[in-house]
């Protein structure tokens, strides 16, 4: 960050690196800057102390914790390049791991009789025997045809909101774990849960599904199709149910954006 015009260059998700000499000295101005970074979805702020005259007051650190914007202090002898080399290494490993997981998930979504070993890599990532879990699929699609730049922006926003909702559900033990697959027209969420819930209780919508209806995209409406709960080996069936739910939503009730297969199976 070489200037304070955050709205002109921040797109969301960035780790913001800044020298202390660039930051304003006034407490109120710093608070406003932190707020603007948080509102524009910066990942965190990393401050390199160029001189000893700058100090972040304890009340500002507490304020950053309150608004959920992590702040890190970079030692004077450490360069930006060292930090970014480490970050890029971690991102590359994570990207490779995610890519392999996506390949396995796509295979499972299309396979009508998967084997236990088909879940081995995914299970190792989550440290859970996923083959023994129950699963539910949520398909999310964009209602309108978007330009490439609009699609990238909405997809980034969508997946970020999905991760927030489902990570919270995992922490609350209402989900065992989850995966989100980005698609050309939206995303597919695969939710693993245990112990098995009875399908006839699906009409009671879990709390995290209510959160889905609050998700916003900048350029278009979203449709959500939700499958019944199935054993993990029937992941293909769950995927077909979610896809069918979206088709019914678009044909018969475009105002209701979250449709359960449980409610439309008769169609």
PDB file of C-alpha atoms in Angstrom:
ATOM      1  CA  UNK A   1       0.000   0.000   0.000  1.00  0.00           C
ATOM      2  CA  UNK A   2       1.691   3.178  -1.169  1.00  0.00           C
ATOM      3  CA  UNK A   3      -1.351   5.462  -0.791  1.00  0.00           C
ATOM      4  CA  UNK A   4      -4.455   5.650   1.378  1.00  0.00           C
ATOM      5  CA  UNK A   5      -7.050   5.675  -1.432  1.00  0.00           C
ATOM      6  CA  UNK A   6      -8.176   2.185  -0.484  1.00  0.00           C
ATOM      7  CA  UNK A   7     -11.349   2.179  -2.576  1.00  0.00           C
ATOM      8  CA  UNK A   8      -9.325   2.784  -5.751  1.00  0.00           C
ATOM      9  CA  UNK A   9      -7.107  -0.292  -5.592  1.00  0.00           C
ATOM     10  CA  UNK A  10      -8.414  -2.822  -3.051  1.00  0.00           C
ATOM     11  CA  UNK A  11     -10.452  -5.620  -4.646  1.00  0.00           C
ATOM     12  CA  UNK A  12     -10.930  -7.872  -1.597  1.00  0.00           C
ATOM     13  CA  UNK A  13      -8.912 -10.754  -0.187  1.00  0.00           C
ATOM     14  CA  UNK A  14      -5.511  -9.061  -0.372  1.00  0.00           C
ATOM     15  CA  UNK A  15      -2.827  -9.168   2.297  1.00  0.00           C
ATOM     16  CA  UNK A  16      -1.967  -5.471   2.608  1.00  0.00           C
ATOM     17  CA  UNK A  17       1.716  -4.674   3.222  1.00  0.00           C
ATOM     18  CA  UNK A  18       2.598  -1.129   4.267  1.00  0.00           C
ATOM     19  CA  UNK A  19       5.492   0.851   5.671  1.00  0.00           C
ATOM     20  CA  UNK A  20       4.711   2.710   8.885  1.00  0.00           C
ATOM     21  CA  UNK A  21       5.705   6.005   7.227  1.00  0.00           C
ATOM     22  CA  UNK A  22       2.704   5.695   4.857  1.00  0.00           C
ATOM     23  CA  UNK A  23       0.129   5.430   7.655  1.00  0.00           C
ATOM     24  CA  UNK A  24      -1.544   8.505   9.130  1.00  0.00           C
ATOM     25  CA  UNK A  25      -0.419   9.529  12.608  1.00  0.00           C
ATOM     26  CA  UNK A  26      -3.802  10.581  13.978  1.00  0.00           C
ATOM     27  CA  UNK A  27      -5.726   7.954  15.940  1.00  0.00           C
ATOM     28  CA  UNK A  28      -9.056   8.728  14.270  1.00  0.00           C
ATOM     29  CA  UNK A  29      -7.544   8.588  10.788  1.00  0.00           C
ATOM     30  CA  UNK A  30      -5.987   5.210  11.538  1.00  0.00           C
ATOM     31  CA  UNK A  31      -9.334   3.935  12.798  1.00  0.00           C
ATOM     32  CA  UNK A  32     -11.012   5.119   9.587  1.00  0.00           C
ATOM     33  CA  UNK A  33      -8.346   3.387   7.492  1.00  0.00           C
ATOM     34  CA  UNK A  34      -8.755   0.091   9.367  1.00  0.00           C
ATOM     35  CA  UNK A  35     -12.519   0.313   8.934  1.00  0.00           C
ATOM     36  CA  UNK A  36     -12.182   0.930   5.197  1.00  0.00           C
ATOM     37  CA  UNK A  37      -9.799  -2.025   4.808  1.00  0.00           C
ATOM     38  CA  UNK A  38     -12.231  -4.274   6.654  1.00  0.00           C
ATOM     39  CA  UNK A  39     -15.256  -3.053   4.675  1.00  0.00           C
ATOM     40  CA  UNK A  40     -13.388  -3.757   1.432  1.00  0.00           C
ATOM     41  CA  UNK A  41     -12.581  -7.289   2.659  1.00  0.00           C
ATOM     42  CA  UNK A  42      -8.815  -7.021   3.070  1.00  0.00           C
ATOM     43  CA  UNK A  43      -7.378 -10.248   4.454  1.00  0.00           C
ATOM     44  CA  UNK A  44      -5.042  -8.532   6.929  1.00  0.00           C
ATOM     45  CA  UNK A  45      -2.709  -5.564   7.394  1.00  0.00           C
ATOM     46  CA  UNK A  46       1.059  -6.099   7.762  1.00  0.00           C
ATOM     47  CA  UNK A  47       2.990  -3.064   8.981  1.00  0.00           C
ATOM     48  CA  UNK A  48       6.741  -2.703   8.549  1.00  0.00           C
ATOM     49  CA  UNK A  49       8.081  -0.260  11.124  1.00  0.00           C
ATOM     50  CA  UNK A  50      10.427   2.032   9.193  1.00  0.00           C
ATOM     51  CA  UNK A  51      11.277   4.201  12.187  1.00  0.00           C
ATOM     52  CA  UNK A  52      10.785   4.089  15.927  1.00  0.00           C
ATOM     53  CA  UNK A  53       8.467   7.100  16.085  1.00  0.00           C
ATOM     54  CA  UNK A  54       5.418   5.124  14.928  1.00  0.00           C
ATOM     55  CA  UNK A  55       3.416   2.982  17.334  1.00  0.00           C
ATOM     56  CA  UNK A  56       0.000   1.371  17.051  1.00  0.00           C
ATOM     57  CA  UNK A  57      -1.880   2.228  20.229  1.00  0.00           C
ATOM     58  CA  UNK A  58      -3.495  -0.618  22.250  1.00  0.00           C
ATOM     59  CA  UNK A  59      -6.981   0.795  21.674  1.00  0.00           C
ATOM     60  CA  UNK A  60      -6.443   0.543  17.897  1.00  0.00           C
ATOM     61  CA  UNK A  61      -5.283  -3.052  18.231  1.00  0.00           C
ATOM     62  CA  UNK A  62      -8.446  -3.832  20.207  1.00  0.00           C
ATOM     63  CA  UNK A  63     -10.482  -2.031  17.541  1.00  0.00           C
ATOM     64  CA  UNK A  64      -8.904  -4.148  14.782  1.00  0.00           C
ATOM     65  CA  UNK A  65      -9.759  -7.302  16.740  1.00  0.00           C
ATOM     66  CA  UNK A  66     -13.336  -6.106  17.163  1.00  0.00           C
ATOM     67  CA  UNK A  67     -13.870  -5.549  13.423  1.00  0.00           C
ATOM     68  CA  UNK A  68     -12.003  -8.746  12.473  1.00  0.00           C
ATOM     69  CA  UNK A  69      -9.025  -7.247  10.653  1.00  0.00           C
ATOM     70  CA  UNK A  70      -5.796  -8.990  11.770  1.00  0.00           C
ATOM     71  CA  UNK A  71      -2.729  -6.729  12.077  1.00  0.00           C
ATOM     72  CA  UNK A  72       0.844  -8.018  11.990  1.00  0.00           C
ATOM     73  CA  UNK A  73       4.119  -6.266  12.741  1.00  0.00           C
ATOM     74  CA  UNK A  74       6.927  -6.947  10.282  1.00  0.00           C
ATOM     75  CA  UNK A  75      10.450  -6.706  11.781  1.00  0.00           C
ATOM     76  CA  UNK A  76      12.596  -3.979  10.258  1.00  0.00           C
ATOM     77  CA  UNK A  77      15.211  -6.455   9.018  1.00  0.00           C
ATOM     78  CA  UNK A  78      12.618  -8.582   7.173  1.00  0.00           C
ATOM     79  CA  UNK A  79      11.881  -7.674   3.553  1.00  0.00           C
ATOM     80  CA  UNK A  80       8.538  -7.768   1.768  1.00  0.00           C
ATOM     81  CA  UNK A  81      10.047 -10.294  -0.646  1.00  0.00           C
ATOM     82  CA  UNK A  82      10.778 -12.762   2.142  1.00  0.00           C
ATOM     83  CA  UNK A  83       7.179 -12.571   3.309  1.00  0.00           C
ATOM     84  CA  UNK A  84       5.742 -13.009  -0.183  1.00  0.00           C
ATOM     85  CA  UNK A  85       8.044 -15.940  -0.982  1.00  0.00           C
ATOM     86  CA  UNK A  86       6.700 -17.768   2.067  1.00  0.00           C
ATOM     87  CA  UNK A  87       3.109 -16.810   1.248  1.00  0.00           C
ATOM     88  CA  UNK A  88       3.443 -17.932  -2.371  1.00  0.00           C
ATOM     89  CA  UNK A  89       4.911 -21.280  -1.271  1.00  0.00           C
ATOM     90  CA  UNK A  90       1.949 -21.875   1.030  1.00  0.00           C
ATOM     91  CA  UNK A  91      -0.516 -20.783  -1.650  1.00  0.00           C
ATOM     92  CA  UNK A  92       1.066 -23.126  -4.205  1.00  0.00           C
ATOM     93  CA  UNK A  93       0.803 -26.109  -1.843  1.00  0.00           C
ATOM     94  CA  UNK A  94      -2.776 -25.225  -0.974  1.00  0.00           C
ATOM     95  CA  UNK A  95      -3.658 -24.784  -4.660  1.00  0.00           C
ATOM     96  CA  UNK A  96      -2.195 -28.181  -5.549  1.00  0.00           C
ATOM     97  CA  UNK A  97      -4.008 -29.849  -2.667  1.00  0.00           C
ATOM     98  CA  UNK A  98      -7.290 -28.169  -3.610  1.00  0.00           C
ATOM     99  CA  UNK A  99      -6.870 -29.138  -7.265  1.00  0.00           C
ATOM    100  CA  UNK A 100      -6.413 -32.818  -6.410  1.00  0.00           C
ATOM    101  CA  UNK A 101      -9.410 -32.680  -4.075  1.00  0.00           C
ATOM    102  CA  UNK A 102     -11.560 -31.118  -6.817  1.00  0.00           C
ATOM    103  CA  UNK A 103     -10.630 -33.896  -9.245  1.00  0.00           C
ATOM    104  CA  UNK A 104     -11.685 -36.533  -6.710  1.00  0.00           C
ATOM    105  CA  UNK A 105     -14.919 -34.711  -5.901  1.00  0.00           C
ATOM    106  CA  UNK A 106     -15.878 -34.295  -9.558  1.00  0.00           C
ATOM    107  CA  UNK A 107     -15.266 -38.021 -10.041  1.00  0.00           C
ATOM    108  CA  UNK A 108     -17.466 -38.867  -7.042  1.00  0.00           C
ATOM    109  CA  UNK A 109     -20.268 -36.567  -8.214  1.00  0.00           C
ATOM    110  CA  UNK A 110     -20.430 -38.517 -11.485  1.00  0.00           C
ATOM    111  CA  UNK A 111     -19.863 -42.062 -10.182  1.00  0.00           C
ATOM    112  CA  UNK A 112     -22.890 -44.158  -9.251  1.00  0.00           C
ATOM    113  CA  UNK A 113     -20.953 -46.819  -7.326  1.00  0.00           C
ATOM    114  CA  UNK A 114     -17.797 -45.330  -5.753  1.00  0.00           C
ATOM    115  CA  UNK A 115     -15.394 -47.419  -3.717  1.00  0.00           C
ATOM    116  CA  UNK A 116     -14.068 -46.705  -0.250  1.00  0.00           C
ATOM    117  CA  UNK A 117     -10.626 -45.901  -1.694  1.00  0.00           C
ATOM    118  CA  UNK A 118     -12.171 -43.204  -3.897  1.00  0.00           C
ATOM    119  CA  UNK A 119     -12.578 -41.189  -0.673  1.00  0.00           C
ATOM    120  CA  UNK A 120      -9.062 -41.861   0.652  1.00  0.00           C
ATOM    121  CA  UNK A 121      -7.384 -38.608  -0.410  1.00  0.00           C
ATOM    122  CA  UNK A 122     -10.330 -36.444   0.657  1.00  0.00           C
ATOM    123  CA  UNK A 123     -10.503 -38.276   3.981  1.00  0.00           C
ATOM    124  CA  UNK A 124      -6.796 -37.682   4.562  1.00  0.00           C
ATOM    125  CA  UNK A 125      -7.260 -33.933   3.998  1.00  0.00           C
ATOM    126  CA  UNK A 126     -10.013 -33.717   6.612  1.00  0.00           C
ATOM    127  CA  UNK A 127      -8.759 -36.500   8.904  1.00  0.00           C
ATOM    128  CA  UNK A 128     -12.255 -38.047   8.729  1.00  0.00           C
ATOM    129  CA  UNK A 129     -13.402 -41.311   7.135  1.00  0.00           C
ATOM    130  CA  UNK A 130     -15.777 -39.601   4.707  1.00  0.00           C
ATOM    131  CA  UNK A 131     -17.022 -42.866   3.208  1.00  0.00           C
ATOM    132  CA  UNK A 132     -18.866 -43.510   6.486  1.00  0.00           C
ATOM    133  CA  UNK A 133     -20.478 -40.075   6.572  1.00  0.00           C
ATOM    134  CA  UNK A 134     -23.794 -38.841   5.234  1.00  0.00           C
ATOM    135  CA  UNK A 135     -23.730 -36.184   2.565  1.00  0.00           C
ATOM    136  CA  UNK A 136     -25.869 -33.371   1.210  1.00  0.00           C
ATOM    137  CA  UNK A 137     -25.258 -31.368  -1.966  1.00  0.00           C
ATOM    138  CA  UNK A 138     -26.133 -27.716  -2.497  1.00  0.00           C
ATOM    139  CA  UNK A 139     -25.900 -26.344  -6.016  1.00  0.00           C
ATOM    140  CA  UNK A 140     -25.794 -22.572  -6.465  1.00  0.00           C
ATOM    141  CA  UNK A 141     -26.158 -21.011  -9.913  1.00  0.00           C
ATOM    142  CA  UNK A 142     -26.185 -17.481 -11.274  1.00  0.00           C
ATOM    143  CA  UNK A 143     -29.549 -16.446 -12.674  1.00  0.00           C
ATOM    144  CA  UNK A 144     -28.175 -14.127 -15.380  1.00  0.00           C
ATOM    145  CA  UNK A 145     -25.450 -14.501 -17.989  1.00  0.00           C
ATOM    146  CA  UNK A 146     -22.442 -12.496 -16.772  1.00  0.00           C
ATOM    147  CA  UNK A 147     -19.431 -10.967 -18.467  1.00  0.00           C
ATOM    148  CA  UNK A 148     -16.103 -12.633 -17.558  1.00  0.00           C
ATOM    149  CA  UNK A 149     -15.153  -9.864 -15.114  1.00  0.00           C
ATOM    150  CA  UNK A 150     -18.600  -9.913 -13.472  1.00  0.00           C
ATOM    151  CA  UNK A 151     -18.467 -13.693 -13.146  1.00  0.00           C
ATOM    152  CA  UNK A 152     -15.056 -13.600 -11.482  1.00  0.00           C
ATOM    153  CA  UNK A 153     -16.196 -10.928  -9.024  1.00  0.00           C
ATOM    154  CA  UNK A 154     -19.461 -12.667  -8.125  1.00  0.00           C
ATOM    155  CA  UNK A 155     -17.824 -16.095  -7.896  1.00  0.00           C
ATOM    156  CA  UNK A 156     -15.154 -14.775  -5.549  1.00  0.00           C
ATOM    157  CA  UNK A 157     -17.807 -13.154  -3.356  1.00  0.00           C
ATOM    158  CA  UNK A 158     -20.046 -16.242  -3.447  1.00  0.00           C
ATOM    159  CA  UNK A 159     -17.369 -18.746  -2.444  1.00  0.00           C
ATOM    160  CA  UNK A 160     -16.119 -16.466   0.317  1.00  0.00           C
ATOM    161  CA  UNK A 161     -19.607 -16.246   1.826  1.00  0.00           C
ATOM    162  CA  UNK A 162     -20.111 -20.008   1.506  1.00  0.00           C
ATOM    163  CA  UNK A 163     -16.863 -20.716   3.332  1.00  0.00           C
ATOM    164  CA  UNK A 164     -17.881 -18.360   6.131  1.00  0.00           C
ATOM    165  CA  UNK A 165     -21.286 -20.028   6.571  1.00  0.00           C
ATOM    166  CA  UNK A 166     -20.064 -23.628   6.439  1.00  0.00           C
ATOM    167  CA  UNK A 167     -16.941 -23.044   8.541  1.00  0.00           C
ATOM    168  CA  UNK A 168     -19.225 -21.664  11.236  1.00  0.00           C
ATOM    169  CA  UNK A 169     -21.426 -24.770  10.911  1.00  0.00           C
ATOM    170  CA  UNK A 170     -18.375 -27.012  11.374  1.00  0.00           C
ATOM    171  CA  UNK A 171     -17.346 -25.072  14.485  1.00  0.00           C
ATOM    172  CA  UNK A 172     -20.891 -25.467  15.834  1.00  0.00           C
ATOM    173  CA  UNK A 173     -20.764 -29.226  15.092  1.00  0.00           C
ATOM    174  CA  UNK A 174     -23.798 -29.090  12.797  1.00  0.00           C
ATOM    175  CA  UNK A 175     -21.515 -30.237   9.961  1.00  0.00           C
ATOM    176  CA  UNK A 176     -18.647 -32.690  10.023  1.00  0.00           C
ATOM    177  CA  UNK A 177     -16.804 -31.000   7.139  1.00  0.00           C
ATOM    178  CA  UNK A 178     -17.471 -29.573   3.677  1.00  0.00           C
ATOM    179  CA  UNK A 179     -16.028 -28.820   0.231  1.00  0.00           C
ATOM    180  CA  UNK A 180     -16.897 -26.028  -2.222  1.00  0.00           C
ATOM    181  CA  UNK A 181     -16.337 -26.534  -5.958  1.00  0.00           C
ATOM    182  CA  UNK A 182     -16.388 -23.485  -8.217  1.00  0.00           C
ATOM    183  CA  UNK A 183     -18.231 -23.968 -11.509  1.00  0.00           C
ATOM    184  CA  UNK A 184     -18.699 -21.853 -14.617  1.00  0.00           C
ATOM    185  CA  UNK A 185     -22.219 -20.922 -13.510  1.00  0.00           C
ATOM    186  CA  UNK A 186     -21.816 -20.765  -9.724  1.00  0.00           C
ATOM    187  CA  UNK A 187     -20.665 -23.324  -7.163  1.00  0.00           C
ATOM    188  CA  UNK A 188     -21.413 -26.733  -5.695  1.00  0.00           C
ATOM    189  CA  UNK A 189     -21.142 -27.303  -1.937  1.00  0.00           C
ATOM    190  CA  UNK A 190     -20.726 -30.857  -0.622  1.00  0.00           C
ATOM    191  CA  UNK A 191     -21.667 -31.113   3.040  1.00  0.00           C
ATOM    192  CA  UNK A 192     -20.658 -34.122   5.149  1.00  0.00           C
ATOM    193  CA  UNK A 193     -22.494 -34.864   8.366  1.00  0.00           C
ATOM    194  CA  UNK A 194     -22.732 -37.579  11.004  1.00  0.00           C
ATOM    195  CA  UNK A 195     -24.599 -39.253  12.549  1.00  0.00           C
ATOM    196  CA  UNK A 196     -27.201 -40.014   9.918  1.00  0.00           C
ATOM    197  CA  UNK A 197     -30.288 -37.772   9.935  1.00  0.00           C
ATOM    198  CA  UNK A 198     -33.619 -39.216   8.863  1.00  0.00           C
ATOM    199  CA  UNK A 199     -34.713 -37.905   5.475  1.00  0.00           C
ATOM    200  CA  UNK A 200     -38.242 -37.235   6.719  1.00  0.00           C
ATOM    201  CA  UNK A 201     -36.790 -34.602   9.061  1.00  0.00           C
ATOM    202  CA  UNK A 202     -35.256 -32.599   6.218  1.00  0.00           C
ATOM    203  CA  UNK A 203     -38.214 -30.227   6.220  1.00  0.00           C
ATOM    204  CA  UNK A 204     -36.628 -28.709   9.325  1.00  0.00           C
ATOM    205  CA  UNK A 205     -34.039 -26.517   7.627  1.00  0.00           C
ATOM    206  CA  UNK A 206     -30.671 -26.373   9.422  1.00  0.00           C
ATOM    207  CA  UNK A 207     -29.582 -22.888  10.572  1.00  0.00           C
ATOM    208  CA  UNK A 208     -26.830 -22.612   7.979  1.00  0.00           C
ATOM    209  CA  UNK A 209     -29.374 -22.994   5.155  1.00  0.00           C
ATOM    210  CA  UNK A 210     -31.197 -19.933   6.422  1.00  0.00           C
ATOM    211  CA  UNK A 211     -27.884 -18.090   6.114  1.00  0.00           C
ATOM    212  CA  UNK A 212     -27.688 -19.095   2.451  1.00  0.00           C
ATOM    213  CA  UNK A 213     -30.732 -16.981   1.647  1.00  0.00           C
ATOM    214  CA  UNK A 214     -28.800 -13.922   2.873  1.00  0.00           C
ATOM    215  CA  UNK A 215     -25.956 -14.374   0.381  1.00  0.00           C
ATOM    216  CA  UNK A 216     -25.661 -11.490  -2.061  1.00  0.00           C
ATOM    217  CA  UNK A 217     -24.027 -11.296  -5.480  1.00  0.00           C
ATOM    218  CA  UNK A 218     -23.256  -7.956  -7.098  1.00  0.00           C
ATOM    219  CA  UNK A 219     -24.513  -8.623 -10.606  1.00  0.00           C
ATOM    220  CA  UNK A 220     -27.239 -11.272 -10.472  1.00  0.00           C
ATOM    221  CA  UNK A 221     -29.635 -13.306  -8.355  1.00  0.00           C
ATOM    222  CA  UNK A 222     -28.691 -16.747  -7.084  1.00  0.00           C
ATOM    223  CA  UNK A 223     -30.623 -20.028  -7.046  1.00  0.00           C
ATOM    224  CA  UNK A 224     -29.959 -22.759  -4.476  1.00  0.00           C
ATOM    225  CA  UNK A 225     -30.915 -26.401  -5.012  1.00  0.00           C
ATOM    226  CA  UNK A 226     -30.604 -28.679  -1.962  1.00  0.00           C
ATOM    227  CA  UNK A 227     -30.557 -32.458  -2.086  1.00  0.00           C
ATOM    228  CA  UNK A 228     -31.850 -34.917   0.479  1.00  0.00           C
ATOM    229  CA  UNK A 229     -29.324 -36.393   2.909  1.00  0.00           C
ATOM    230  CA  UNK A 230     -27.720 -39.480   1.397  1.00  0.00           C
ATOM    231  CA  UNK A 231     -24.959 -41.922   2.349  1.00  0.00           C
ATOM    232  CA  UNK A 232     -21.623 -40.705   0.947  1.00  0.00           C
ATOM    233  CA  UNK A 233     -21.526 -43.580  -1.559  1.00  0.00           C
ATOM    234  CA  UNK A 234     -24.675 -42.059  -3.138  1.00  0.00           C
ATOM    235  CA  UNK A 235     -23.088 -38.673  -3.750  1.00  0.00           C
ATOM    236  CA  UNK A 236     -24.094 -38.837  -7.416  1.00  0.00           C
ATOM    237  CA  UNK A 237     -27.762 -39.198  -6.398  1.00  0.00           C
ATOM    238  CA  UNK A 238     -27.494 -36.185  -4.088  1.00  0.00           C
ATOM    239  CA  UNK A 239     -25.942 -34.151  -6.899  1.00  0.00           C
ATOM    240  CA  UNK A 240     -28.779 -35.069  -9.272  1.00  0.00           C
ATOM    241  CA  UNK A 241     -31.352 -34.105  -6.644  1.00  0.00           C
ATOM    242  CA  UNK A 242     -29.742 -30.706  -6.109  1.00  0.00           C
ATOM    243  CA  UNK A 243     -29.645 -30.092  -9.863  1.00  0.00           C
ATOM    244  CA  UNK A 244     -33.300 -31.054 -10.244  1.00  0.00           C
ATOM    245  CA  UNK A 245     -34.289 -28.731  -7.389  1.00  0.00           C
ATOM    246  CA  UNK A 246     -32.771 -25.773  -9.208  1.00  0.00           C
ATOM    247  CA  UNK A 247     -34.633 -26.657 -12.411  1.00  0.00           C
ATOM    248  CA  UNK A 248     -37.929 -26.706 -10.510  1.00  0.00           C
ATOM    249  CA  UNK A 249     -37.091 -23.410  -8.801  1.00  0.00           C
ATOM    250  CA  UNK A 250     -36.458 -21.699 -12.137  1.00  0.00           C
ATOM    251  CA  UNK A 251     -39.544 -23.154 -13.816  1.00  0.00           C
ATOM    252  CA  UNK A 252     -42.207 -22.800 -11.156  1.00  0.00           C
ATOM    253  CA  UNK A 253     -41.154 -20.407  -8.423  1.00  0.00           C
ATOM    254  CA  UNK A 254     -38.384 -17.994  -9.383  1.00  0.00           C
ATOM    255  CA  UNK A 255     -39.055 -15.877  -6.282  1.00  0.00           C
ATOM    256  CA  UNK A 256     -38.103 -18.711  -3.949  1.00  0.00           C
ATOM    257  CA  UNK A 257     -34.371 -19.018  -4.398  1.00  0.00           C
ATOM    258  CA  UNK A 258     -33.681 -21.961  -2.053  1.00  0.00           C
ATOM    259  CA  UNK A 259     -35.483 -25.164  -3.009  1.00  0.00           C
ATOM    260  CA  UNK A 260     -35.248 -28.490  -1.153  1.00  0.00           C
ATOM    261  CA  UNK A 261     -35.543 -31.695  -3.161  1.00  0.00           C
ATOM    262  CA  UNK A 262     -37.631 -32.927  -0.237  1.00  0.00           C
ATOM    263  CA  UNK A 263     -40.301 -30.391  -1.250  1.00  0.00           C
ATOM    264  CA  UNK A 264     -40.260 -30.924  -5.033  1.00  0.00           C
ATOM    265  CA  UNK A 265     -39.511 -34.641  -5.448  1.00  0.00           C
ATOM    266  CA  UNK A 266     -43.068 -35.296  -6.712  1.00  0.00           C
ATOM    267  CA  UNK A 267     -42.331 -33.240  -9.821  1.00  0.00           C
TER     268      UNK A 267
END
